Amino acid sequence: MAPSRRLLAAIRYTGLVEVEYKRDARDGRYKLLDINPRLWTWSPLGDRAGVDFPYLLWQMMVGRPVPEQTGRTGVRWIRMSTDVPAAIHEMLRGRMSLGTYLRSLRGPVKFALMAADDPLPGLLDLPLFAYKHFYNGYKGLREGVPSAKGCPTKS
């Protein structure tokens, strides 16, 4: 938090932001990856963890005081259309068991698109994901270009 605050103060940034780092295995230091001022797709995770970022931003924008917030740990965000294929990939390679994956779905969880009161976005995401996945693989085969999923090229 401290390096991010210093960085944002140095560039005079205020507002909602995601500052992302990655640990460099070569020297053990964290390296800046991204400063993202846009509202990201997993922003509802904050609300599930007890920090409502859009509401806090609104308070800030209308000049109201915004108290420091700390979210609950252990809350997870899941997008089923990408999470399930990744889990299957890990299971097929022996790096995860079905039981481990099912336990990872226990609460507290915030689903990206699935909601009991509005299931349509989640239901529409699955066929869209499947179409894009299979279309990109087919397109790569047709054009003789490996896809991101490692489809073989034409010989």
mmCIF file of C-alpha atoms in Angstrom:
data_model
loop_
_atom_site.group_PDB
_atom_site.id
_atom_site.type_symbol
_atom_site.label_atom_id
_atom_site.label_comp_id
_atom_site.label_asym_id
_atom_site.label_seq_id
_atom_site.Cartn_x
_atom_site.Cartn_y
_atom_site.Cartn_z
ATOM 1 C CA MET A 1 0.000 0.000 0.000
ATOM 2 C CA ALA A 2 2.696 2.520 0.931
ATOM 3 C CA PRO A 3 4.553 2.424 -2.420
ATOM 4 C CA SER A 4 1.243 2.739 -4.280
ATOM 5 C CA ARG A 5 0.204 5.724 -2.196
ATOM 6 C CA ARG A 6 3.557 7.441 -2.782
ATOM 7 C CA LEU A 7 3.319 6.789 -6.520
ATOM 8 C CA LEU A 8 -0.246 8.087 -6.783
ATOM 9 C CA ALA A 9 0.617 11.165 -4.701
ATOM 10 C CA ALA A 10 3.621 11.861 -6.948
ATOM 11 C CA ILE A 11 1.418 11.911 -10.045
ATOM 12 C CA ARG A 12 -1.355 13.759 -8.153
ATOM 13 C CA TYR A 13 -3.891 11.047 -8.831
ATOM 14 C CA THR A 14 -7.077 10.841 -6.793
ATOM 15 C CA GLY A 15 -9.950 8.480 -7.359
ATOM 16 C CA LEU A 16 -10.674 4.850 -7.901
ATOM 17 C CA VAL A 17 -7.614 2.968 -9.114
ATOM 18 C CA GLU A 18 -6.119 -0.491 -9.329
ATOM 19 C CA VAL A 19 -2.345 -0.576 -8.909
ATOM 20 C CA GLU A 20 -0.990 -3.987 -9.826
ATOM 21 C CA TYR A 21 2.415 -5.487 -9.106
ATOM 22 C CA LYS A 22 4.122 -8.775 -9.821
ATOM 23 C CA ARG A 23 6.939 -10.323 -7.817
ATOM 24 C CA ASP A 24 10.055 -10.814 -9.921
ATOM 25 C CA ALA A 25 11.424 -14.268 -9.066
ATOM 26 C CA ARG A 26 14.908 -13.225 -10.189
ATOM 27 C CA ASP A 27 15.411 -10.634 -7.460
ATOM 28 C CA GLY A 28 12.352 -11.069 -5.194
ATOM 29 C CA ARG A 29 11.238 -7.477 -5.762
ATOM 30 C CA TYR A 30 7.775 -6.358 -6.750
ATOM 31 C CA LYS A 31 7.554 -4.637 -10.130
ATOM 32 C CA LEU A 32 4.795 -2.274 -11.220
ATOM 33 C CA LEU A 33 2.581 -3.825 -13.892
ATOM 34 C CA ASP A 34 -0.355 -1.496 -14.249
ATOM 35 C CA ILE A 35 -2.132 1.594 -12.978
ATOM 36 C CA ASN A 36 -5.751 1.200 -14.023
ATOM 37 C CA PRO A 37 -8.184 4.044 -13.269
ATOM 38 C CA ARG A 38 -11.132 2.312 -14.955
ATOM 39 C CA LEU A 39 -13.800 0.380 -13.116
ATOM 40 C CA TRP A 40 -12.813 -3.233 -13.686
ATOM 41 C CA THR A 41 -15.120 -6.198 -14.224
ATOM 42 C CA TRP A 42 -14.456 -7.627 -10.815
ATOM 43 C CA SER A 43 -15.284 -4.408 -8.928
ATOM 44 C CA PRO A 44 -18.344 -6.042 -7.279
ATOM 45 C CA LEU A 45 -15.869 -8.183 -5.338
ATOM 46 C CA GLY A 46 -15.146 -5.130 -3.196
ATOM 47 C CA ASP A 47 -18.775 -4.863 -2.172
ATOM 48 C CA ARG A 48 -18.830 -8.578 -1.252
ATOM 49 C CA ALA A 49 -15.724 -7.952 0.867
ATOM 50 C CA GLY A 50 -17.370 -4.970 2.558
ATOM 51 C CA VAL A 51 -15.980 -2.074 0.478
ATOM 52 C CA ASP A 52 -18.351 -0.522 -2.054
ATOM 53 C CA PHE A 53 -15.906 1.240 -4.401
ATOM 54 C CA PRO A 54 -18.454 2.896 -6.721
ATOM 55 C CA TYR A 55 -20.319 4.336 -3.717
ATOM 56 C CA LEU A 56 -17.083 5.576 -2.136
ATOM 57 C CA LEU A 57 -16.093 7.189 -5.444
ATOM 58 C CA TRP A 58 -19.468 8.919 -5.619
ATOM 59 C CA GLN A 59 -18.995 10.202 -2.059
ATOM 60 C CA MET A 60 -15.584 11.561 -3.003
ATOM 61 C CA MET A 61 -16.885 13.205 -6.184
ATOM 62 C CA VAL A 62 -19.649 15.080 -4.325
ATOM 63 C CA GLY A 63 -17.186 16.295 -1.695
ATOM 64 C CA ARG A 64 -18.166 14.024 1.164
ATOM 65 C CA PRO A 65 -15.496 12.613 3.443
ATOM 66 C CA VAL A 66 -14.402 9.080 2.561
ATOM 67 C CA PRO A 67 -13.165 7.094 5.543
ATOM 68 C CA GLU A 68 -10.324 4.621 5.041
ATOM 69 C CA GLN A 69 -11.690 1.192 4.177
ATOM 70 C CA THR A 70 -10.306 -2.300 4.669
ATOM 71 C CA GLY A 71 -12.031 -5.220 2.994
ATOM 72 C CA ARG A 72 -12.641 -8.666 4.420
ATOM 73 C CA THR A 73 -10.032 -11.197 3.302
ATOM 74 C CA GLY A 74 -10.839 -14.579 1.815
ATOM 75 C CA VAL A 75 -13.544 -13.385 -0.577
ATOM 76 C CA ARG A 76 -13.123 -14.700 -4.116
ATOM 77 C CA TRP A 77 -14.336 -13.589 -7.540
ATOM 78 C CA ILE A 78 -15.196 -16.246 -10.104
ATOM 79 C CA ARG A 79 -16.126 -16.029 -13.764
ATOM 80 C CA MET A 80 -17.407 -19.527 -14.443
ATOM 81 C CA SER A 81 -16.866 -19.442 -18.214
ATOM 82 C CA THR A 82 -13.120 -19.031 -17.723
ATOM 83 C CA ASP A 83 -12.729 -20.637 -14.302
ATOM 84 C CA VAL A 84 -14.212 -24.027 -15.228
ATOM 85 C CA PRO A 85 -11.996 -24.566 -18.318
ATOM 86 C CA ALA A 86 -8.929 -23.513 -16.299
ATOM 87 C CA ALA A 87 -9.874 -25.949 -13.529
ATOM 88 C CA ILE A 88 -10.396 -28.775 -16.035
ATOM 89 C CA HIS A 89 -6.981 -27.958 -17.529
ATOM 90 C CA GLU A 90 -5.380 -28.202 -14.074
ATOM 91 C CA MET A 91 -7.209 -31.461 -13.279
ATOM 92 C CA LEU A 92 -6.154 -33.084 -16.561
ATOM 93 C CA ARG A 93 -2.551 -32.233 -15.745
ATOM 94 C CA GLY A 94 -2.853 -33.671 -12.236
ATOM 95 C CA ARG A 95 -2.303 -30.343 -10.504
ATOM 96 C CA MET A 96 -5.789 -30.135 -8.972
ATOM 97 C CA SER A 97 -8.433 -32.575 -7.831
ATOM 98 C CA LEU A 98 -12.163 -32.219 -8.385
ATOM 99 C CA GLY A 99 -12.643 -31.980 -4.620
ATOM 100 C CA THR A 100 -10.128 -29.141 -4.352
ATOM 101 C CA TYR A 101 -11.910 -27.235 -7.102
ATOM 102 C CA LEU A 102 -15.350 -27.765 -5.577
ATOM 103 C CA ARG A 103 -14.063 -26.588 -2.175
ATOM 104 C CA SER A 104 -12.751 -23.421 -3.872
ATOM 105 C CA LEU A 105 -16.349 -22.554 -4.790
ATOM 106 C CA ARG A 106 -17.439 -22.315 -1.150
ATOM 107 C CA GLY A 107 -18.326 -18.870 0.113
ATOM 108 C CA PRO A 108 -17.681 -16.107 0.392
ATOM 109 C CA VAL A 109 -17.702 -15.918 -3.404
ATOM 110 C CA LYS A 110 -18.797 -13.196 -5.813
ATOM 111 C CA PHE A 111 -19.708 -14.534 -9.234
ATOM 112 C CA ALA A 112 -18.813 -12.297 -12.153
ATOM 113 C CA LEU A 113 -22.004 -12.759 -14.130
ATOM 114 C CA MET A 114 -24.143 -15.280 -12.282
ATOM 115 C CA ALA A 115 -26.853 -13.930 -9.992
ATOM 116 C CA ALA A 116 -29.979 -15.601 -8.673
ATOM 117 C CA ASP A 117 -32.034 -12.440 -9.291
ATOM 118 C CA ASP A 118 -30.676 -11.949 -12.852
ATOM 119 C CA PRO A 119 -29.384 -15.236 -14.338
ATOM 120 C CA LEU A 120 -29.487 -14.165 -18.010
ATOM 121 C CA PRO A 121 -25.991 -12.549 -18.251
ATOM 122 C CA GLY A 122 -24.381 -15.667 -16.796
ATOM 123 C CA LEU A 123 -26.363 -17.996 -19.025
ATOM 124 C CA LEU A 124 -25.466 -15.981 -22.133
ATOM 125 C CA ASP A 125 -21.775 -15.871 -21.231
ATOM 126 C CA LEU A 126 -21.304 -19.643 -21.554
ATOM 127 C CA PRO A 127 -22.312 -20.024 -25.222
ATOM 128 C CA LEU A 128 -20.473 -16.803 -26.107
ATOM 129 C CA PHE A 129 -17.308 -18.127 -24.466
ATOM 130 C CA ALA A 130 -17.667 -21.492 -26.226
ATOM 131 C CA TYR A 131 -18.213 -19.811 -29.600
ATOM 132 C CA LYS A 132 -15.175 -17.541 -29.218
ATOM 133 C CA HIS A 133 -12.991 -20.413 -27.985
ATOM 134 C CA PHE A 134 -13.902 -22.815 -30.763
ATOM 135 C CA TYR A 135 -14.008 -20.150 -33.478
ATOM 136 C CA ASN A 136 -10.497 -18.925 -32.612
ATOM 137 C CA GLY A 137 -9.180 -22.507 -32.604
ATOM 138 C CA TYR A 138 -10.844 -23.244 -35.957
ATOM 139 C CA LYS A 139 -9.620 -19.952 -37.444
ATOM 140 C CA GLY A 140 -6.064 -20.776 -36.367
ATOM 141 C CA LEU A 141 -6.245 -24.192 -38.008
ATOM 142 C CA ARG A 142 -7.696 -22.739 -41.219
ATOM 143 C CA GLU A 143 -5.075 -20.019 -41.488
ATOM 144 C CA GLY A 144 -2.201 -22.222 -40.402
ATOM 145 C CA VAL A 145 -1.498 -19.979 -37.429
ATOM 146 C CA PRO A 146 -1.239 -21.374 -33.906
ATOM 147 C CA SER A 147 -3.975 -19.992 -31.679
ATOM 148 C CA ALA A 148 -3.462 -18.851 -28.110
ATOM 149 C CA LYS A 149 -4.558 -22.317 -27.051
ATOM 150 C CA GLY A 150 -1.737 -23.967 -28.973
ATOM 151 C CA CYS A 151 -3.686 -25.437 -31.869
ATOM 152 C CA PRO A 152 -1.415 -27.133 -34.398
ATOM 153 C CA THR A 153 -0.713 -25.438 -37.702
ATOM 154 C CA LYS A 154 -1.455 -26.817 -41.168
ATOM 155 C CA SER A 155 1.404 -28.686 -42.797
#
